[in-house]
mmCIF file with all atom_site columns, C-alpha atoms in Angstrom:
data_model
loop_
_atom_site.group_PDB
_atom_site.id
_atom_site.type_symbol
_atom_site.label_atom_id
_atom_site.label_alt_id
_atom_site.label_comp_id
_atom_site.label_asym_id
_atom_site.label_entity_id
_atom_site.label_seq_id
_atom_site.pdbx_PDB_ins_code
_atom_site.Cartn_x
_atom_site.Cartn_y
_atom_site.Cartn_z
_atom_site.occupancy
_atom_site.B_iso_or_equiv
_atom_site.pdbx_formal_charge
_atom_site.auth_seq_id
_atom_site.auth_comp_id
_atom_site.auth_asym_id
_atom_site.auth_atom_id
_atom_site.pdbx_PDB_model_num
ATOM 1   C CA . MET A 1 1   ? -215.649 -102.328 35.748 1.00 40.00 ? 1   MET A CA 1
ATOM 2   C CA . ASP A 1 2   ? -217.523 -99.840  38.371 1.00 40.00 ? 2   ASP A CA 1
ATOM 3   C CA . HIS A 1 3   ? -219.434 -97.278  37.515 1.00 39.00 ? 3   HIS A CA 1
ATOM 4   C CA . SER A 1 4   ? -221.032 -95.443  40.387 1.00 40.00 ? 4   SER A CA 1
ATOM 5   C CA . ALA A 1 5   ? -218.462 -92.881  40.383 1.00 41.00 ? 5   ALA A CA 1
ATOM 6   C CA . HIS A 1 6   ? -220.186 -90.985  37.638 1.00 38.00 ? 6   HIS A CA 1
ATOM 7   C CA . HIS A 1 7   ? -223.440 -92.083  38.633 1.00 39.00 ? 7   HIS A CA 1
ATOM 8   C CA . THR A 1 8   ? -225.492 -88.789  39.739 1.00 39.00 ? 8   THR A CA 1
ATOM 9   C CA . GLY A 1 9   ? -228.828 -90.233  40.138 1.00 39.00 ? 9   GLY A CA 1
ATOM 10  C CA . THR A 1 10  ? -229.569 -90.375  36.100 1.00 40.00 ? 10  THR A CA 1
ATOM 11  C CA . ALA A 1 11  ? -229.891 -93.326  34.579 1.00 41.00 ? 11  ALA A CA 1
ATOM 12  C CA . HIS A 1 12  ? -227.143 -95.092  33.181 1.00 39.00 ? 12  HIS A CA 1
ATOM 13  C CA . ASP A 1 13  ? -226.783 -95.046  29.201 1.00 39.00 ? 13  ASP A CA 1
ATOM 14  C CA . GLN A 1 14  ? -225.743 -98.365  28.419 1.00 38.00 ? 14  GLN A CA 1
ATOM 15  C CA . ALA A 1 15  ? -226.046 -97.987  24.984 1.00 39.00 ? 15  ALA A CA 1
ATOM 16  C CA . ALA A 1 16  ? -222.911 -95.119  25.024 1.00 40.00 ? 16  ALA A CA 1
ATOM 17  C CA . HIS A 1 17  ? -221.581 -97.370  27.767 1.00 38.00 ? 17  HIS A CA 1
ATOM 18  C CA . GLU A 1 18  ? -221.779 -100.259 25.022 1.00 39.00 ? 18  GLU A CA 1
ATOM 19  C CA . GLY A 1 19  ? -220.819 -98.075  22.376 1.00 40.00 ? 19  GLY A CA 1
ATOM 20  C CA . ARG A 1 20  ? -217.422 -96.833  24.235 1.00 38.00 ? 20  ARG A CA 1
ATOM 21  C CA . HIS A 1 21  ? -215.945 -100.053 25.679 1.00 40.00 ? 21  HIS A CA 1
ATOM 22  C CA . GLY A 1 22  ? -217.066 -101.893 22.223 1.00 41.00 ? 22  GLY A CA 1
ATOM 23  C CA . HIS A 1 23  ? -219.549 -104.659 24.435 1.00 41.00 ? 23  HIS A CA 1
ATOM 24  C CA . ALA A 1 24  ? -222.417 -103.807 22.019 1.00 40.00 ? 24  ALA A CA 1
ATOM 25  C CA . ASP A 1 25  ? -222.221 -107.550 20.354 1.00 42.00 ? 25  ASP A CA 1
ATOM 26  C CA . HIS A 1 26  ? -222.393 -109.696 23.285 1.00 39.00 ? 26  HIS A CA 1
ATOM 27  C CA . THR A 1 27  ? -223.750 -107.513 26.987 1.00 41.00 ? 27  THR A CA 1
ATOM 28  C CA . MET A 1 28  ? -226.683 -106.838 28.295 1.00 36.00 ? 28  MET A CA 1
ATOM 29  C CA . PRO A 1 29  ? -227.537 -104.469 31.432 1.00 34.00 ? 29  PRO A CA 1
ATOM 30  C CA . ASN A 1 30  ? -226.457 -105.108 34.721 1.00 36.00 ? 30  ASN A CA 1
ATOM 31  C CA . GLY A 1 31  ? -223.766 -107.908 32.969 1.00 44.00 ? 31  GLY A CA 1
ATOM 32  C CA . ALA A 1 32  ? -226.082 -110.155 31.621 1.00 43.00 ? 32  ALA A CA 1
ATOM 33  C CA . HIS A 1 33  ? -225.217 -111.904 28.755 1.00 46.00 ? 33  HIS A CA 1
ATOM 34  C CA . GLY A 1 34  ? -227.940 -111.872 26.337 1.00 59.00 ? 34  GLY A CA 1
ATOM 35  C CA . ARG A 1 35  ? -227.074 -110.729 22.697 1.00 81.00 ? 35  ARG A CA 1
ATOM 36  C CA . VAL A 1 36  ? -224.735 -113.209 21.184 1.00 86.00 ? 36  VAL A CA 1
ATOM 37  C CA . SER A 1 37  ? -223.786 -112.891 17.461 1.00 89.00 ? 37  SER A CA 1
ATOM 38  C CA . TRP A 1 38  ? -223.669 -116.254 15.415 1.00 93.00 ? 38  TRP A CA 1
ATOM 39  C CA . ALA A 1 39  ? -220.235 -114.858 14.482 1.00 93.00 ? 39  ALA A CA 1
ATOM 40  C CA . MET A 1 40  ? -219.014 -114.765 18.071 1.00 89.00 ? 40  MET A CA 1
ATOM 41  C CA . ALA A 1 41  ? -220.571 -118.414 18.488 1.00 90.00 ? 41  ALA A CA 1
ATOM 42  C CA . ALA A 1 42  ? -218.622 -119.782 15.754 1.00 93.00 ? 42  ALA A CA 1
ATOM 43  C CA . LYS A 1 43  ? -215.652 -118.218 16.625 1.00 91.00 ? 43  LYS A CA 1
ATOM 44  C CA . ALA A 1 44  ? -215.600 -119.732 20.064 1.00 89.00 ? 44  ALA A CA 1
ATOM 45  C CA . THR A 1 45  ? -216.871 -123.019 18.271 1.00 93.00 ? 45  THR A CA 1
ATOM 46  C CA . LEU A 1 46  ? -213.715 -122.673 15.654 1.00 93.00 ? 46  LEU A CA 1
ATOM 47  C CA . HIS A 1 47  ? -211.356 -122.225 18.646 1.00 89.00 ? 47  HIS A CA 1
ATOM 48  C CA . CYS A 1 48  ? -212.417 -125.362 20.420 1.00 90.00 ? 48  CYS A CA 1
ATOM 49  C CA . LEU A 1 49  ? -212.368 -127.112 17.362 1.00 94.00 ? 49  LEU A CA 1
ATOM 50  C CA . THR A 1 50  ? -208.768 -126.831 16.097 1.00 95.00 ? 50  THR A CA 1
ATOM 51  C CA . GLY A 1 51  ? -207.823 -127.827 19.703 1.00 94.00 ? 51  GLY A CA 1
ATOM 52  C CA . CYS A 1 52  ? -209.992 -130.882 19.403 1.00 94.00 ? 52  CYS A CA 1
ATOM 53  C CA . ALA A 1 53  ? -209.282 -131.843 15.899 1.00 96.00 ? 53  ALA A CA 1
ATOM 54  C CA . ILE A 1 54  ? -205.098 -131.539 16.956 1.00 97.00 ? 54  ILE A CA 1
ATOM 55  C CA . GLY A 1 55  ? -205.829 -133.939 19.916 1.00 96.00 ? 55  GLY A CA 1
ATOM 56  C CA . GLU A 1 56  ? -208.092 -136.388 17.998 1.00 95.00 ? 56  GLU A CA 1
ATOM 57  C CA . ILE A 1 57  ? -205.875 -136.394 14.847 1.00 94.00 ? 57  ILE A CA 1
ATOM 58  C CA . LEU A 1 58  ? -202.501 -136.426 16.989 1.00 96.00 ? 58  LEU A CA 1
ATOM 59  C CA . GLY A 1 59  ? -203.825 -139.742 19.197 1.00 95.00 ? 59  GLY A CA 1
ATOM 60  C CA . MET A 1 60  ? -205.415 -141.812 16.151 1.00 90.00 ? 60  MET A CA 1
ATOM 61  C CA . VAL A 1 61  ? -201.988 -141.755 14.640 1.00 90.00 ? 61  VAL A CA 1
ATOM 62  C CA . ILE A 1 62  ? -200.357 -142.512 18.003 1.00 95.00 ? 62  ILE A CA 1
ATOM 63  C CA . GLY A 1 63  ? -202.697 -145.325 18.425 1.00 92.00 ? 63  GLY A CA 1
ATOM 64  C CA . THR A 1 64  ? -202.525 -146.385 14.747 1.00 86.00 ? 64  THR A CA 1
ATOM 65  C CA . ALA A 1 65  ? -198.665 -146.441 15.083 1.00 88.00 ? 65  ALA A CA 1
ATOM 66  C CA . LEU A 1 66  ? -198.380 -148.382 18.332 1.00 93.00 ? 66  LEU A CA 1
ATOM 67  C CA . MET A 1 67  ? -201.088 -151.251 16.822 1.00 90.00 ? 67  MET A CA 1
ATOM 68  C CA . TRP A 1 68  ? -203.409 -150.381 19.431 1.00 93.00 ? 68  TRP A CA 1
ATOM 69  C CA . GLY A 1 69  ? -207.254 -151.301 19.171 1.00 92.00 ? 69  GLY A CA 1
ATOM 70  C CA . ASN A 1 70  ? -210.055 -149.000 18.400 1.00 90.00 ? 70  ASN A CA 1
ATOM 71  C CA . VAL A 1 71  ? -211.081 -148.065 22.315 1.00 93.00 ? 71  VAL A CA 1
ATOM 72  C CA . PRO A 1 72  ? -207.583 -147.459 23.383 1.00 96.00 ? 72  PRO A CA 1
ATOM 73  C CA . THR A 1 73  ? -206.660 -145.468 20.837 1.00 93.00 ? 73  THR A CA 1
ATOM 74  C CA . MET A 1 74  ? -210.047 -143.388 20.831 1.00 93.00 ? 74  MET A CA 1
ATOM 75  C CA . VAL A 1 75  ? -209.451 -142.954 24.429 1.00 96.00 ? 75  VAL A CA 1
ATOM 76  C CA . LEU A 1 76  ? -205.919 -141.154 23.386 1.00 97.00 ? 76  LEU A CA 1
ATOM 77  C CA . ALA A 1 77  ? -207.558 -139.349 21.223 1.00 95.00 ? 77  ALA A CA 1
ATOM 78  C CA . ILE A 1 78  ? -210.023 -137.972 23.004 1.00 96.00 ? 78  ILE A CA 1
ATOM 79  C CA . SER A 1 79  ? -207.603 -137.104 26.150 1.00 97.00 ? 79  SER A CA 1
ATOM 80  C CA . LEU A 1 80  ? -205.967 -135.681 24.050 1.00 98.00 ? 80  LEU A CA 1
ATOM 81  C CA . ALA A 1 81  ? -208.869 -133.331 22.029 1.00 97.00 ? 81  ALA A CA 1
ATOM 82  C CA . PHE A 1 82  ? -209.365 -132.432 25.920 1.00 97.00 ? 82  PHE A CA 1
ATOM 83  C CA . LEU A 1 83  ? -206.121 -131.640 26.336 1.00 97.00 ? 83  LEU A CA 1
ATOM 84  C CA . PHE A 1 84  ? -205.344 -129.565 23.296 1.00 97.00 ? 84  PHE A CA 1
ATOM 85  C CA . GLY A 1 85  ? -208.956 -128.112 23.820 1.00 94.00 ? 85  GLY A CA 1
ATOM 86  C CA . TYR A 1 86  ? -208.345 -126.491 26.890 1.00 95.00 ? 86  TYR A CA 1
ATOM 87  C CA . SER A 1 87  ? -204.764 -125.675 26.584 1.00 94.00 ? 87  SER A CA 1
ATOM 88  C CA . PHE A 1 88  ? -205.554 -122.811 23.676 1.00 90.00 ? 88  PHE A CA 1
ATOM 89  C CA . THR A 1 89  ? -207.640 -121.249 26.144 1.00 90.00 ? 89  THR A CA 1
ATOM 90  C CA . LEU A 1 90  ? -205.092 -121.793 28.868 1.00 92.00 ? 90  LEU A CA 1
ATOM 91  C CA . PHE A 1 91  ? -202.302 -120.178 27.217 1.00 90.00 ? 91  PHE A CA 1
ATOM 92  C CA . ALA A 1 92  ? -204.329 -117.023 26.124 1.00 87.00 ? 92  ALA A CA 1
ATOM 93  C CA . VAL A 1 93  ? -205.480 -116.793 29.723 1.00 89.00 ? 93  VAL A CA 1
ATOM 94  C CA . ARG A 1 94  ? -201.898 -117.262 30.744 1.00 92.00 ? 94  ARG A CA 1
ATOM 95  C CA . ARG A 1 95  ? -200.862 -114.272 28.045 1.00 91.00 ? 95  ARG A CA 1
ATOM 96  C CA . ALA A 1 96  ? -203.555 -111.945 30.167 1.00 88.00 ? 96  ALA A CA 1
ATOM 97  C CA . GLY A 1 97  ? -201.800 -112.092 32.914 1.00 90.00 ? 97  GLY A CA 1
ATOM 98  C CA . LEU A 1 98  ? -203.917 -114.693 35.037 1.00 90.00 ? 98  LEU A CA 1
ATOM 99  C CA . ASP A 1 99  ? -202.178 -116.950 37.496 1.00 93.00 ? 99  ASP A CA 1
ATOM 100 C CA . PHE A 1 100 ? -201.783 -120.803 36.272 1.00 94.00 ? 100 PHE A CA 1
ATOM 101 C CA . LYS A 1 101 ? -204.238 -121.878 38.948 1.00 94.00 ? 101 LYS A CA 1
ATOM 102 C CA . THR A 1 102 ? -207.141 -119.443 38.269 1.00 91.00 ? 102 THR A CA 1
ATOM 103 C CA . ALA A 1 103 ? -205.953 -120.231 34.318 1.00 91.00 ? 103 ALA A CA 1
ATOM 104 C CA . ILE A 1 104 ? -206.695 -123.785 34.156 1.00 94.00 ? 104 ILE A CA 1
ATOM 105 C CA . LYS A 1 105 ? -210.442 -123.004 36.511 1.00 92.00 ? 105 LYS A CA 1
ATOM 106 C CA . VAL A 1 106 ? -211.146 -120.717 32.932 1.00 90.00 ? 106 VAL A CA 1
ATOM 107 C CA . ALA A 1 107 ? -210.196 -122.521 30.608 1.00 91.00 ? 107 ALA A CA 1
ATOM 108 C CA . LEU A 1 108 ? -212.449 -125.633 32.143 1.00 93.00 ? 108 LEU A CA 1
ATOM 109 C CA . ALA A 1 109 ? -215.182 -123.625 32.748 1.00 91.00 ? 109 ALA A CA 1
ATOM 110 C CA . ALA A 1 110 ? -214.428 -122.255 29.310 1.00 89.00 ? 110 ALA A CA 1
ATOM 111 C CA . ASP A 1 111 ? -214.592 -125.606 27.169 1.00 93.00 ? 111 ASP A CA 1
ATOM 112 C CA . THR A 1 112 ? -215.882 -128.229 28.944 1.00 95.00 ? 112 THR A CA 1
ATOM 113 C CA . VAL A 1 113 ? -219.122 -128.159 27.502 1.00 94.00 ? 113 VAL A CA 1
ATOM 114 C CA . SER A 1 114 ? -217.790 -127.494 24.044 1.00 94.00 ? 114 SER A CA 1
ATOM 115 C CA . ILE A 1 115 ? -215.209 -130.362 23.905 1.00 95.00 ? 115 ILE A CA 1
ATOM 116 C CA . ALA A 1 116 ? -217.322 -132.798 25.181 1.00 96.00 ? 116 ALA A CA 1
ATOM 117 C CA . VAL A 1 117 ? -220.327 -131.839 22.848 1.00 95.00 ? 117 VAL A CA 1
ATOM 118 C CA . MET A 1 118 ? -217.270 -131.570 20.066 1.00 95.00 ? 118 MET A CA 1
ATOM 119 C CA . GLU A 1 119 ? -216.111 -135.193 20.953 1.00 95.00 ? 119 GLU A CA 1
ATOM 120 C CA . ILE A 1 120 ? -219.524 -136.996 21.130 1.00 96.00 ? 120 ILE A CA 1
ATOM 121 C CA . VAL A 1 121 ? -220.817 -136.187 18.390 1.00 96.00 ? 121 VAL A CA 1
ATOM 122 C CA . ASP A 1 122 ? -217.456 -136.474 16.640 1.00 94.00 ? 122 ASP A CA 1
ATOM 123 C CA . ASN A 1 123 ? -216.824 -140.035 17.759 1.00 93.00 ? 123 ASN A CA 1
ATOM 124 C CA . SER A 1 124 ? -220.097 -141.243 17.469 1.00 94.00 ? 124 SER A CA 1
ATOM 125 C CA . ILE A 1 125 ? -220.221 -140.056 13.204 1.00 94.00 ? 125 ILE A CA 1
ATOM 126 C CA . ILE A 1 126 ? -216.441 -142.016 12.982 1.00 91.00 ? 126 ILE A CA 1
ATOM 127 C CA . ALA A 1 127 ? -218.245 -145.026 15.558 1.00 90.00 ? 127 ALA A CA 1
ATOM 128 C CA . LEU A 1 128 ? -221.054 -145.289 13.063 1.00 94.00 ? 128 LEU A CA 1
ATOM 129 C CA . THR A 1 129 ? -219.486 -144.949 9.851  1.00 95.00 ? 129 THR A CA 1
ATOM 130 C CA . PRO A 1 130 ? -219.817 -148.580 8.279  1.00 96.00 ? 130 PRO A CA 1
ATOM 131 C CA . GLY A 1 131 ? -215.585 -149.123 7.971  1.00 94.00 ? 131 GLY A CA 1
ATOM 132 C CA . ALA A 1 132 ? -214.537 -146.311 9.639  1.00 91.00 ? 132 ALA A CA 1
ATOM 133 C CA . MET A 1 133 ? -213.210 -148.018 12.829 1.00 87.00 ? 133 MET A CA 1
ATOM 134 C CA . ASP A 1 134 ? -211.219 -150.471 10.930 1.00 87.00 ? 134 ASP A CA 1
ATOM 135 C CA . ALA A 1 135 ? -209.510 -148.233 8.156  1.00 88.00 ? 135 ALA A CA 1
ATOM 136 C CA . HIS A 1 136 ? -205.942 -147.015 8.237  1.00 86.00 ? 136 HIS A CA 1
ATOM 137 C CA . LEU A 1 137 ? -204.383 -143.881 8.028  1.00 87.00 ? 137 LEU A CA 1
ATOM 138 C CA . SER A 1 138 ? -203.748 -143.913 5.072  1.00 90.00 ? 138 SER A CA 1
ATOM 139 C CA . ASP A 1 139 ? -207.748 -144.885 3.398  1.00 93.00 ? 139 ASP A CA 1
ATOM 140 C CA . GLY A 1 140 ? -209.768 -142.156 2.521  1.00 95.00 ? 140 GLY A CA 1
ATOM 141 C CA . LEU A 1 141 ? -212.733 -143.433 4.602  1.00 95.00 ? 141 LEU A CA 1
ATOM 142 C CA . PHE A 1 142 ? -210.855 -143.139 7.552  1.00 91.00 ? 142 PHE A CA 1
ATOM 143 C CA . TRP A 1 143 ? -210.308 -139.027 6.718  1.00 93.00 ? 143 TRP A CA 1
ATOM 144 C CA . ALA A 1 144 ? -213.901 -138.736 5.406  1.00 95.00 ? 144 ALA A CA 1
ATOM 145 C CA . ALA A 1 145 ? -215.338 -140.044 8.272  1.00 94.00 ? 145 ALA A CA 1
ATOM 146 C CA . LEU A 1 146 ? -213.203 -138.076 10.809 1.00 93.00 ? 146 LEU A CA 1
ATOM 147 C CA . LEU A 1 147 ? -213.305 -134.567 9.042  1.00 95.00 ? 147 LEU A CA 1
ATOM 148 C CA . GLY A 1 148 ? -217.036 -135.450 8.419  1.00 96.00 ? 148 GLY A CA 1
ATOM 149 C CA . GLY A 1 149 ? -217.235 -135.810 12.171 1.00 96.00 ? 149 GLY A CA 1
ATOM 150 C CA . PHE A 1 150 ? -216.079 -132.155 12.637 1.00 96.00 ? 150 PHE A CA 1
ATOM 151 C CA . ALA A 1 151 ? -218.059 -130.504 10.476 1.00 97.00 ? 151 ALA A CA 1
ATOM 152 C CA . VAL A 1 152 ? -221.079 -132.098 12.110 1.00 97.00 ? 152 VAL A CA 1
ATOM 153 C CA . ALA A 1 153 ? -219.429 -131.708 15.602 1.00 96.00 ? 153 ALA A CA 1
ATOM 154 C CA . PHE A 1 154 ? -218.869 -127.940 14.373 1.00 97.00 ? 154 PHE A CA 1
ATOM 155 C CA . LEU A 1 155 ? -222.590 -127.096 13.045 1.00 97.00 ? 155 LEU A CA 1
ATOM 156 C CA . ILE A 1 156 ? -223.938 -128.898 16.193 1.00 96.00 ? 156 ILE A CA 1
ATOM 157 C CA . THR A 1 157 ? -221.617 -127.116 18.628 1.00 95.00 ? 157 THR A CA 1
ATOM 158 C CA . THR A 1 158 ? -222.114 -123.492 17.226 1.00 95.00 ? 158 THR A CA 1
ATOM 159 C CA . PRO A 1 159 ? -225.700 -123.477 18.271 1.00 95.00 ? 159 PRO A CA 1
ATOM 160 C CA . VAL A 1 160 ? -224.409 -124.716 22.397 1.00 94.00 ? 160 VAL A CA 1
ATOM 161 C CA . ASN A 1 161 ? -221.675 -122.686 22.166 1.00 91.00 ? 161 ASN A CA 1
ATOM 162 C CA . LYS A 1 162 ? -223.792 -119.477 21.491 1.00 93.00 ? 162 LYS A CA 1
ATOM 163 C CA . TRP A 1 163 ? -226.500 -120.401 24.030 1.00 92.00 ? 163 TRP A CA 1
ATOM 164 C CA . MET A 1 164 ? -224.103 -120.885 26.888 1.00 89.00 ? 164 MET A CA 1
ATOM 165 C CA . ILE A 1 165 ? -222.494 -117.620 25.934 1.00 90.00 ? 165 ILE A CA 1
ATOM 166 C CA . GLY A 1 166 ? -225.498 -116.092 25.888 1.00 89.00 ? 166 GLY A CA 1
ATOM 167 C CA . ARG A 1 167 ? -225.956 -117.022 29.622 1.00 88.00 ? 167 ARG A CA 1
ATOM 168 C CA . GLY A 1 168 ? -222.503 -116.242 30.430 1.00 86.00 ? 168 GLY A CA 1
ATOM 169 C CA . LYS A 1 169 ? -220.895 -119.350 30.620 1.00 85.00 ? 169 LYS A CA 1
ATOM 170 C CA . GLY A 1 170 ? -218.571 -121.595 27.915 1.00 83.00 ? 170 GLY A CA 1
ATOM 171 C CA . HIS A 1 171 ? -216.053 -118.799 26.183 1.00 80.00 ? 171 HIS A CA 1
ATOM 172 C CA . ALA A 1 172 ? -217.825 -115.589 27.807 1.00 77.00 ? 172 ALA A CA 1
ATOM 173 C CA . VAL A 1 173 ? -215.776 -116.637 30.852 1.00 79.00 ? 173 VAL A CA 1
ATOM 174 C CA . VAL A 1 174 ? -212.727 -115.950 28.760 1.00 80.00 ? 174 VAL A CA 1
ATOM 175 C CA . HIS A 1 175 ? -213.955 -112.835 27.475 1.00 71.00 ? 175 HIS A CA 1
ATOM 176 C CA . ALA A 1 176 ? -213.110 -110.850 30.619 1.00 71.00 ? 176 ALA A CA 1
ATOM 177 C CA . TYR A 1 177 ? -209.507 -111.581 29.154 1.00 71.00 ? 177 TYR A CA 1
ATOM 178 C CA . HIS A 1 178 ? -209.269 -110.352 26.486 1.00 59.00 ? 178 HIS A CA 1
#
């Protein structure tokens, strides 16, 4: 936002600006994103986790139904996790009026690191849980490893998102379109 029209040589009152525009929780002077609440980071992570979980569960169900092996099923699940994770942001910024090409760029910038960290953590937990890779969809072990992986991924990805948002990266990119 250009404030040059109302600057008359006096110091800009950042606190008053933040109060009027509702940005006190995540912006600093000069547009830097330094003060980020844990709630903001958790909300961004939950947004990402929702898309990842839908895609990953769908991929596991499809791979299992088609009787694929572990590797092709995981590849499908991870691919769908990225697809659904990006799509949540893509649709939100498209509703805000961005053209498709710009919306894709925003979604990629906002979600890539978050989804990647989440998928690495979640799939590592599943792979390292004895018997989880061979468990069927009807087995409690399958769901315990998957949901446990999501929980740990959320706990690890939230500080990553907080750090990125604080530097104007990740989900901070999306804030301009809210």
